[in-house]
Amino acid sequence: MPTSGPLQAGSPIALPFAADRVTAAESPDGAVFAAPQDPTSPSPAVAWVVDGNGPAAIAEHVATGIAALAADTANFYVATYSDVFAYSRVSGNQDGQWTMPTVDATNSSDDDLVSMTAAAGAVLVSVTRGDTVSVYRIDPSSSALPRLLVQGLGAAIGSDGSVYYERADHHLAVLRPGGATVTGAVLNHTPNGLGGGVQYVNDVAGGAVWVSQPAGQGLDAQFTTYDAASLAVLGSYSGTVTSSVVDTAAGPLVLEASGSSPSCPQATSPSSCVFRIDPHGSVSDPVGVGAAVTLVGPGPAIVVSDTTTGQFDLVRLS
């Protein structure tokens, strides 16, 4: 997929479920998995998969509500608040199960306490407890319990399995899959009482770590990018707290609400757009994508709320 030039949105593919929140993941071969995100529900849930531009099909039935999804070429992974399951993508049979690290959902309205990434032959599970994020490693070939890798004030996972995180002393750091570590600059941590003054590790995309600092009392934020190899500063730019940068085969892409970014086409109805971005904040090639919920890579693809059916669609970008 070219990393420059106009982005184009394909025809919507129906995802036949309705939900308040959605979790989605894409495998390296482009299969997109999606499910209602309702991790506190005791009721059975269904995860769906879209291969290529074919119709959505049932991927798996899960006994309780789903918190997060991940996939690699061999397996599809489902995290609930109690377990992580692995299902063979060839047979559909369950071929792994691990007890989840403790998730404290007491008095929490945040459904994103758990995130999951399949990378470098492992499954990396992040669990948020208060202001601390703990990242665990699961070996899909072993029944051993998830192993704690790092704890920090925020974390993001690279496509090579590197874990970028803010240490308790506020240094930006990275743990490589082989165990090597690199320590970078001290991130700002001077809360201003208005929701600003603090930097957060957000994403890894295009060879850069994207760190945001909300201004407070609004949508404005300042982003700083760091080289994913050396952790040296690459650039900084102004954006919004709603920005999410995703690493894709088309390069780093941003999903943004139309109207919150001057780069987005203006829309009269609730809508979103996706555009290219570089580590210095230069943007190009915006494309309107409707009422988007989440953007995934490497495809890339977007899950969009279908206001006519009350369900969701998958839209691939090319």
mmCIF file of C-alpha atoms in Angstrom:
data_model
loop_
_atom_site.group_PDB
_atom_site.id
_atom_site.type_symbol
_atom_site.label_atom_id
_atom_site.label_comp_id
_atom_site.label_asym_id
_atom_site.label_seq_id
_atom_site.Cartn_x
_atom_site.Cartn_y
_atom_site.Cartn_z
ATOM 1 C CA MET A 1 0.000 0.000 0.000
ATOM 2 C CA PRO A 2 1.464 3.422 -0.934
ATOM 3 C CA THR A 3 2.469 5.726 1.922
ATOM 4 C CA SER A 4 1.553 8.883 0.010
ATOM 5 C CA GLY A 5 -1.280 10.029 -2.199
ATOM 6 C CA PRO A 6 -5.029 10.165 -1.653
ATOM 7 C CA LEU A 7 -6.661 7.700 0.713
ATOM 8 C CA GLN A 8 -9.845 6.072 -0.506
ATOM 9 C CA ALA A 9 -12.616 4.495 1.554
ATOM 10 C CA GLY A 10 -14.045 1.216 0.284
ATOM 11 C CA SER A 11 -17.620 -0.010 0.404
ATOM 12 C CA PRO A 12 -19.004 -0.683 3.893
ATOM 13 C CA ILE A 13 -19.194 -4.285 5.094
ATOM 14 C CA ALA A 14 -21.940 -4.895 7.654
ATOM 15 C CA LEU A 15 -20.979 -6.024 11.151
ATOM 16 C CA PRO A 16 -24.251 -7.544 12.390
ATOM 17 C CA PHE A 17 -24.284 -6.447 16.009
ATOM 18 C CA ALA A 18 -25.327 -3.428 18.050
ATOM 19 C CA ALA A 19 -23.404 -2.216 21.102
ATOM 20 C CA ASP A 20 -22.500 0.871 23.075
ATOM 21 C CA ARG A 21 -18.775 0.194 22.562
ATOM 22 C CA VAL A 22 -16.737 -1.870 20.125
ATOM 23 C CA THR A 23 -13.320 -3.508 20.339
ATOM 24 C CA ALA A 24 -11.474 -4.502 17.163
ATOM 25 C CA ALA A 25 -8.127 -5.887 16.004
ATOM 26 C CA GLU A 26 -6.500 -6.758 12.701
ATOM 27 C CA SER A 27 -4.150 -9.636 11.956
ATOM 28 C CA PRO A 28 -1.024 -9.175 9.803
ATOM 29 C CA ASP A 29 -2.851 -10.800 6.864
ATOM 30 C CA GLY A 30 -5.688 -8.270 7.007
ATOM 31 C CA ALA A 31 -8.453 -10.214 8.758
ATOM 32 C CA VAL A 32 -10.375 -7.818 11.012
ATOM 33 C CA PHE A 33 -11.995 -9.084 14.202
ATOM 34 C CA ALA A 34 -14.659 -7.051 16.011
ATOM 35 C CA ALA A 35 -16.982 -7.558 18.957
ATOM 36 C CA PRO A 36 -19.126 -5.639 21.418
ATOM 37 C CA GLN A 37 -16.933 -4.389 24.252
ATOM 38 C CA ASP A 38 -18.813 -5.162 27.457
ATOM 39 C CA PRO A 39 -16.318 -6.794 29.831
ATOM 40 C CA THR A 40 -18.527 -6.692 32.941
ATOM 41 C CA SER A 41 -21.386 -8.554 31.261
ATOM 42 C CA PRO A 42 -21.939 -12.142 32.470
ATOM 43 C CA SER A 43 -23.787 -12.959 29.245
ATOM 44 C CA PRO A 44 -22.237 -14.821 26.287
ATOM 45 C CA ALA A 45 -20.721 -12.699 23.526
ATOM 46 C CA VAL A 46 -19.956 -13.220 19.848
ATOM 47 C CA ALA A 47 -16.827 -12.036 18.042
ATOM 48 C CA TRP A 48 -16.980 -11.508 14.268
ATOM 49 C CA VAL A 49 -14.338 -11.613 11.536
ATOM 50 C CA VAL A 50 -14.099 -10.055 8.077
ATOM 51 C CA ASP A 51 -11.602 -11.645 5.675
ATOM 52 C CA GLY A 52 -10.786 -9.431 2.722
ATOM 53 C CA ASN A 53 -13.934 -7.804 1.394
ATOM 54 C CA GLY A 54 -16.143 -10.789 2.161
ATOM 55 C CA PRO A 55 -19.125 -10.697 4.519
ATOM 56 C CA ALA A 56 -18.705 -10.788 8.287
ATOM 57 C CA ALA A 57 -18.715 -14.280 9.787
ATOM 58 C CA ILE A 58 -18.840 -15.505 13.364
ATOM 59 C CA ALA A 59 -15.292 -15.967 14.640
ATOM 60 C CA GLU A 60 -16.028 -17.321 18.117
ATOM 61 C CA HIS A 61 -18.629 -17.560 20.860
ATOM 62 C CA VAL A 62 -17.285 -16.414 24.240
ATOM 63 C CA ALA A 63 -18.862 -17.300 27.576
ATOM 64 C CA THR A 64 -18.811 -13.759 29.020
ATOM 65 C CA GLY A 65 -18.382 -10.154 27.953
ATOM 66 C CA ILE A 66 -15.294 -9.244 25.906
ATOM 67 C CA ALA A 67 -12.675 -6.690 26.988
ATOM 68 C CA ALA A 68 -10.121 -6.782 24.141
ATOM 69 C CA LEU A 69 -9.101 -8.632 20.981
ATOM 70 C CA ALA A 70 -5.836 -9.419 19.189
ATOM 71 C CA ALA A 71 -4.746 -11.630 16.307
ATOM 72 C CA ASP A 72 -1.662 -12.987 14.605
ATOM 73 C CA THR A 73 -1.265 -15.348 11.663
ATOM 74 C CA ALA A 74 -1.847 -18.424 13.838
ATOM 75 C CA ASN A 75 -4.397 -17.430 16.451
ATOM 76 C CA PHE A 76 -7.243 -15.133 17.365
ATOM 77 C CA TYR A 77 -7.120 -13.944 20.986
ATOM 78 C CA VAL A 78 -9.956 -12.810 23.254
ATOM 79 C CA ALA A 79 -9.486 -11.189 26.649
ATOM 80 C CA THR A 80 -12.225 -11.054 29.253
ATOM 81 C CA TYR A 81 -11.775 -9.756 32.782
ATOM 82 C CA SER A 82 -11.028 -13.321 33.926
ATOM 83 C CA ASP A 83 -9.220 -15.108 31.059
ATOM 84 C CA VAL A 84 -7.353 -14.799 27.793
ATOM 85 C CA PHE A 85 -8.348 -17.371 25.162
ATOM 86 C CA ALA A 86 -6.499 -18.385 21.994
ATOM 87 C CA TYR A 87 -8.371 -19.890 19.047
ATOM 88 C CA SER A 88 -6.689 -21.494 16.052
ATOM 89 C CA ARG A 89 -7.412 -19.549 12.883
ATOM 90 C CA VAL A 90 -7.213 -22.796 10.891
ATOM 91 C CA SER A 91 -9.509 -25.053 12.912
ATOM 92 C CA GLY A 92 -11.377 -22.553 15.072
ATOM 93 C CA ASN A 93 -10.615 -24.724 18.106
ATOM 94 C CA GLN A 94 -9.488 -23.234 21.391
ATOM 95 C CA ASP A 95 -5.784 -23.974 21.757
ATOM 96 C CA GLY A 96 -4.864 -21.845 24.750
ATOM 97 C CA GLN A 97 -6.265 -20.312 27.925
ATOM 98 C CA TRP A 98 -4.573 -18.181 30.579
ATOM 99 C CA THR A 99 -5.899 -16.586 33.761
ATOM 100 C CA MET A 100 -6.011 -12.815 33.437
ATOM 101 C CA PRO A 101 -4.065 -10.643 35.857
ATOM 102 C CA THR A 102 -6.395 -9.004 38.360
ATOM 103 C CA VAL A 103 -8.630 -6.329 36.860
ATOM 104 C CA ASP A 104 -10.205 -3.922 39.348
ATOM 105 C CA ALA A 105 -13.374 -2.593 37.744
ATOM 106 C CA THR A 106 -14.837 -1.314 41.037
ATOM 107 C CA ASN A 107 -16.475 2.078 40.573
ATOM 108 C CA SER A 108 -14.905 2.311 37.130
ATOM 109 C CA SER A 109 -16.765 3.591 34.094
ATOM 110 C CA ASP A 110 -13.741 2.987 31.848
ATOM 111 C CA ASP A 111 -14.199 -0.024 29.566
ATOM 112 C CA ASP A 112 -10.583 0.255 28.389
ATOM 113 C CA LEU A 113 -8.947 -1.155 31.517
ATOM 114 C CA VAL A 114 -7.565 -3.967 29.345
ATOM 115 C CA SER A 115 -5.825 -3.786 25.973
ATOM 116 C CA MET A 116 -4.055 -6.525 24.055
ATOM 117 C CA THR A 117 -1.535 -6.778 21.216
ATOM 118 C CA ALA A 118 -0.104 -9.783 19.384
ATOM 119 C CA ALA A 119 3.481 -9.060 18.338
ATOM 120 C CA ALA A 120 6.816 -10.846 17.907
ATOM 121 C CA GLY A 121 5.339 -14.268 18.639
ATOM 122 C CA ALA A 122 3.811 -13.180 21.945
ATOM 123 C CA VAL A 123 0.610 -11.688 23.315
ATOM 124 C CA LEU A 124 1.058 -8.515 25.359
ATOM 125 C CA VAL A 125 -1.755 -7.637 27.753
ATOM 126 C CA SER A 126 -1.960 -4.199 29.392
ATOM 127 C CA VAL A 127 -4.047 -3.726 32.549
ATOM 128 C CA THR A 128 -4.782 -0.289 33.987
ATOM 129 C CA ARG A 129 -5.219 0.009 37.753
ATOM 130 C CA GLY A 130 -5.705 3.602 38.836
ATOM 131 C CA ASP A 131 -2.742 5.578 37.495
ATOM 132 C CA THR A 132 -0.604 2.492 36.851
ATOM 133 C CA VAL A 133 -0.421 0.383 33.706
ATOM 134 C CA SER A 134 1.020 -3.132 33.978
ATOM 135 C CA VAL A 135 2.100 -4.955 30.825
ATOM 136 C CA TYR A 136 2.212 -8.762 30.832
ATOM 137 C CA ARG A 137 3.596 -11.227 28.289
ATOM 138 C CA ILE A 138 1.859 -14.458 27.280
ATOM 139 C CA ASP A 139 3.720 -17.145 25.351
ATOM 140 C CA PRO A 140 1.083 -18.759 23.091
ATOM 141 C CA SER A 141 3.064 -22.011 23.037
ATOM 142 C CA SER A 142 3.100 -22.330 26.831
ATOM 143 C CA SER A 143 0.479 -22.744 29.560
ATOM 144 C CA ALA A 144 2.553 -20.575 31.923
ATOM 145 C CA LEU A 145 0.780 -17.653 33.569
ATOM 146 C CA PRO A 146 1.162 -14.164 32.067
ATOM 147 C CA ARG A 147 4.549 -12.727 33.059
ATOM 148 C CA LEU A 148 4.826 -9.129 34.239
ATOM 149 C CA LEU A 149 7.171 -7.125 32.010
ATOM 150 C CA VAL A 150 6.841 -3.511 33.148
ATOM 151 C CA GLN A 151 4.749 -1.234 35.316
ATOM 152 C CA GLY A 152 4.446 2.439 34.545
ATOM 153 C CA LEU A 153 2.244 5.498 34.277
ATOM 154 C CA GLY A 154 1.329 4.710 30.677
ATOM 155 C CA ALA A 155 2.412 2.304 27.967
ATOM 156 C CA ALA A 156 2.183 1.592 24.241
ATOM 157 C CA ILE A 157 3.265 -1.487 22.294
ATOM 158 C CA GLY A 158 5.271 -1.400 19.082
ATOM 159 C CA SER A 159 4.686 -3.778 16.179
ATOM 160 C CA ASP A 160 7.994 -5.511 17.004
ATOM 161 C CA GLY A 161 6.857 -6.237 20.570
ATOM 162 C CA SER A 162 8.795 -3.382 22.181
ATOM 163 C CA VAL A 163 7.043 -1.910 25.226
ATOM 164 C CA TYR A 164 7.309 1.884 25.524
ATOM 165 C CA TYR A 165 6.301 3.230 28.911
ATOM 166 C CA GLU A 166 6.579 6.052 31.414
ATOM 167 C CA ARG A 167 8.512 4.925 34.476
ATOM 168 C CA ALA A 168 7.507 5.908 38.009
ATOM 169 C CA ASP A 169 10.233 8.608 37.862
ATOM 170 C CA HIS A 170 8.549 9.923 34.652
ATOM 171 C CA HIS A 171 11.362 8.921 32.286
ATOM 172 C CA LEU A 172 10.277 7.589 28.910
ATOM 173 C CA ALA A 173 11.698 4.072 28.536
ATOM 174 C CA VAL A 174 11.470 1.038 26.272
ATOM 175 C CA LEU A 175 11.845 -2.674 26.939
ATOM 176 C CA ARG A 176 12.841 -4.652 23.842
ATOM 177 C CA PRO A 177 11.595 -8.224 23.239
ATOM 178 C CA GLY A 178 15.095 -9.554 23.908
ATOM 179 C CA GLY A 179 15.291 -7.797 27.283
ATOM 180 C CA ALA A 180 17.399 -4.751 26.373
ATOM 181 C CA THR A 181 16.238 -1.391 27.715
ATOM 182 C CA VAL A 182 16.685 2.224 26.663
ATOM 183 C CA THR A 183 15.907 5.237 28.842
ATOM 184 C CA GLY A 184 14.942 8.577 27.360
ATOM 185 C CA ALA A 185 13.873 12.024 28.457
ATOM 186 C CA VAL A 186 11.848 12.941 31.533
ATOM 187 C CA LEU A 187 8.196 13.501 30.617
ATOM 188 C CA ASN A 188 6.354 16.486 32.030
ATOM 189 C CA HIS A 189 4.367 15.759 35.185
ATOM 190 C CA THR A 190 3.249 19.084 36.653
ATOM 191 C CA PRO A 191 -0.571 18.857 36.896
ATOM 192 C CA ASN A 192 -2.195 22.278 36.588
ATOM 193 C CA GLY A 193 -5.463 21.291 38.267
ATOM 194 C CA LEU A 194 -7.350 21.713 35.004
ATOM 195 C CA GLY A 195 -6.483 18.380 33.415
ATOM 196 C CA GLY A 196 -3.278 19.605 31.812
ATOM 197 C CA GLY A 197 0.428 19.729 32.535
ATOM 198 C CA VAL A 198 0.980 15.977 32.210
ATOM 199 C CA GLN A 199 2.382 14.009 29.271
ATOM 200 C CA TYR A 200 0.940 10.618 28.318
ATOM 201 C CA VAL A 201 2.457 7.804 26.239
ATOM 202 C CA ASN A 202 -0.172 7.204 23.553
ATOM 203 C CA ASP A 203 0.916 5.326 20.445
ATOM 204 C CA VAL A 204 3.796 3.869 18.446
ATOM 205 C CA ALA A 205 3.606 4.445 14.689
ATOM 206 C CA GLY A 206 5.909 5.160 11.777
ATOM 207 C CA GLY A 207 9.074 4.598 13.808
ATOM 208 C CA ALA A 208 8.004 7.121 16.454
ATOM 209 C CA VAL A 209 6.501 7.168 19.932
ATOM 210 C CA TRP A 210 3.643 9.673 20.187
ATOM 211 C CA VAL A 211 3.269 11.422 23.551
ATOM 212 C CA SER A 212 0.458 13.879 24.263
ATOM 213 C CA GLN A 213 0.030 16.687 26.776
ATOM 214 C CA PRO A 214 -3.556 17.935 27.118
ATOM 215 C CA ALA A 215 -3.892 21.660 27.696
ATOM 216 C CA GLY A 216 -6.753 21.107 30.127
ATOM 217 C CA GLN A 217 -10.390 22.249 30.017
ATOM 218 C CA GLY A 218 -10.720 21.548 26.320
ATOM 219 C CA LEU A 219 -9.712 19.432 23.343
ATOM 220 C CA ASP A 220 -6.333 21.048 22.677
ATOM 221 C CA ALA A 221 -3.169 19.035 23.257
ATOM 222 C CA GLN A 222 0.505 19.289 22.449
ATOM 223 C CA PHE A 223 2.137 16.204 20.925
ATOM 224 C CA THR A 224 5.810 15.321 21.096
ATOM 225 C CA THR A 225 7.279 12.481 19.054
ATOM 226 C CA TYR A 226 10.334 10.421 19.996
ATOM 227 C CA ASP A 227 12.453 8.164 17.813
ATOM 228 C CA ALA A 228 11.358 4.586 18.496
ATOM 229 C CA ALA A 229 14.978 3.360 18.366
ATOM 230 C CA SER A 230 16.864 6.011 20.356
ATOM 231 C CA LEU A 231 14.015 7.835 22.173
ATOM 232 C CA ALA A 232 15.463 11.134 20.926
ATOM 233 C CA VAL A 233 12.946 13.910 20.280
ATOM 234 C CA LEU A 234 11.797 14.077 16.656
ATOM 235 C CA GLY A 235 9.290 16.921 16.734
ATOM 236 C CA SER A 236 6.259 18.535 18.335
ATOM 237 C CA TYR A 237 2.962 19.921 17.114
ATOM 238 C CA SER A 238 -0.471 21.026 18.269
ATOM 239 C CA GLY A 239 -3.411 18.639 18.024
ATOM 240 C CA THR A 240 -6.429 17.483 19.986
ATOM 241 C CA VAL A 241 -6.898 14.992 22.804
ATOM 242 C CA THR A 242 -9.234 12.972 20.557
ATOM 243 C CA SER A 243 -6.430 12.155 18.101
ATOM 244 C CA SER A 244 -5.383 8.512 17.827
ATOM 245 C CA VAL A 245 -2.367 7.595 15.704
ATOM 246 C CA VAL A 246 -2.261 4.089 14.232
ATOM 247 C CA ASP A 247 0.662 2.309 12.568
ATOM 248 C CA THR A 248 -0.487 1.010 9.169
ATOM 249 C CA ALA A 249 0.847 -0.163 5.830
ATOM 250 C CA ALA A 250 -0.091 3.305 4.540
ATOM 251 C CA GLY A 251 2.125 4.926 7.178
ATOM 252 C CA PRO A 252 0.960 6.610 10.393
ATOM 253 C CA LEU A 253 -2.721 7.554 10.153
ATOM 254 C CA VAL A 254 -4.877 9.676 12.444
ATOM 255 C CA LEU A 255 -8.569 9.179 13.138
ATOM 256 C CA GLU A 256 -10.162 12.518 14.013
ATOM 257 C CA ALA A 257 -13.644 13.944 14.420
ATOM 258 C CA SER A 258 -14.545 16.299 11.571
ATOM 259 C CA GLY A 259 -14.601 19.854 12.841
ATOM 260 C CA SER A 260 -11.970 19.261 15.523
ATOM 261 C CA SER A 261 -9.148 19.371 12.983
ATOM 262 C CA PRO A 262 -8.735 21.854 10.106
ATOM 263 C CA SER A 263 -7.324 18.943 8.092
ATOM 264 C CA CYS A 264 -10.696 17.161 8.029
ATOM 265 C CA PRO A 265 -13.331 17.818 5.363
ATOM 266 C CA GLN A 266 -16.208 19.717 6.909
ATOM 267 C CA ALA A 267 -19.376 17.662 7.373
ATOM 268 C CA THR A 268 -22.927 18.664 8.240
ATOM 269 C CA SER A 269 -23.654 15.453 10.157
ATOM 270 C CA PRO A 270 -21.603 13.676 12.841
ATOM 271 C CA SER A 271 -18.615 12.390 10.950
ATOM 272 C CA SER A 272 -14.917 11.596 11.135
ATOM 273 C CA CYS A 273 -11.924 11.600 8.870
ATOM 274 C CA VAL A 274 -8.624 9.802 8.526
ATOM 275 C CA PHE A 275 -5.453 11.517 7.337
ATOM 276 C CA ARG A 276 -1.748 10.845 7.053
ATOM 277 C CA ILE A 277 0.639 12.370 9.567
ATOM 278 C CA ASP A 278 4.404 12.472 9.996
ATOM 279 C CA PRO A 279 6.367 12.732 13.266
ATOM 280 C CA HIS A 280 6.571 16.522 12.867
ATOM 281 C CA GLY A 281 2.797 16.893 12.670
ATOM 282 C CA SER A 282 2.527 17.508 8.935
ATOM 283 C CA VAL A 283 -0.780 16.101 7.667
ATOM 284 C CA SER A 284 -2.120 15.261 4.224
ATOM 285 C CA ASP A 285 -4.658 13.266 2.221
ATOM 286 C CA PRO A 286 -7.745 13.444 4.467
ATOM 287 C CA VAL A 287 -10.712 11.230 3.659
ATOM 288 C CA GLY A 288 -14.156 11.347 5.256
ATOM 289 C CA VAL A 289 -15.174 8.056 6.871
ATOM 290 C CA GLY A 290 -18.547 8.719 8.507
ATOM 291 C CA ALA A 291 -19.196 8.207 12.216
ATOM 292 C CA ALA A 292 -16.034 6.208 12.917
ATOM 293 C CA VAL A 293 -15.565 4.299 16.160
ATOM 294 C CA THR A 294 -12.025 2.938 15.844
ATOM 295 C CA LEU A 295 -9.152 2.676 13.353
ATOM 296 C CA VAL A 296 -7.026 -0.472 13.136
ATOM 297 C CA GLY A 297 -3.939 -1.528 11.228
ATOM 298 C CA PRO A 298 -2.032 -2.710 9.405
ATOM 299 C CA GLY A 299 -4.839 -2.797 6.782
ATOM 300 C CA PRO A 300 -5.921 -0.057 7.526
ATOM 301 C CA ALA A 301 -9.635 -0.357 8.325
ATOM 302 C CA ILE A 302 -12.247 1.563 10.287
ATOM 303 C CA VAL A 303 -15.241 0.414 12.282
ATOM 304 C CA VAL A 304 -18.037 2.897 11.579
ATOM 305 C CA SER A 305 -21.367 3.354 13.319
ATOM 306 C CA ASP A 306 -24.182 2.733 10.819
ATOM 307 C CA THR A 307 -26.877 5.224 11.784
ATOM 308 C CA THR A 308 -29.408 3.618 9.430
ATOM 309 C CA THR A 309 -29.264 0.178 11.071
ATOM 310 C CA GLY A 310 -28.059 0.977 14.591
ATOM 311 C CA GLN A 311 -25.251 -1.527 14.034
ATOM 312 C CA PHE A 312 -21.721 -1.162 12.613
ATOM 313 C CA ASP A 313 -19.842 -1.356 9.322
ATOM 314 C CA LEU A 314 -16.233 -2.138 8.489
ATOM 315 C CA VAL A 315 -14.661 0.214 5.932
ATOM 316 C CA ARG A 316 -11.250 -0.565 4.452
ATOM 317 C CA LEU A 317 -8.918 2.179 3.223
ATOM 318 C CA SER A 318 -6.725 1.939 0.155
#
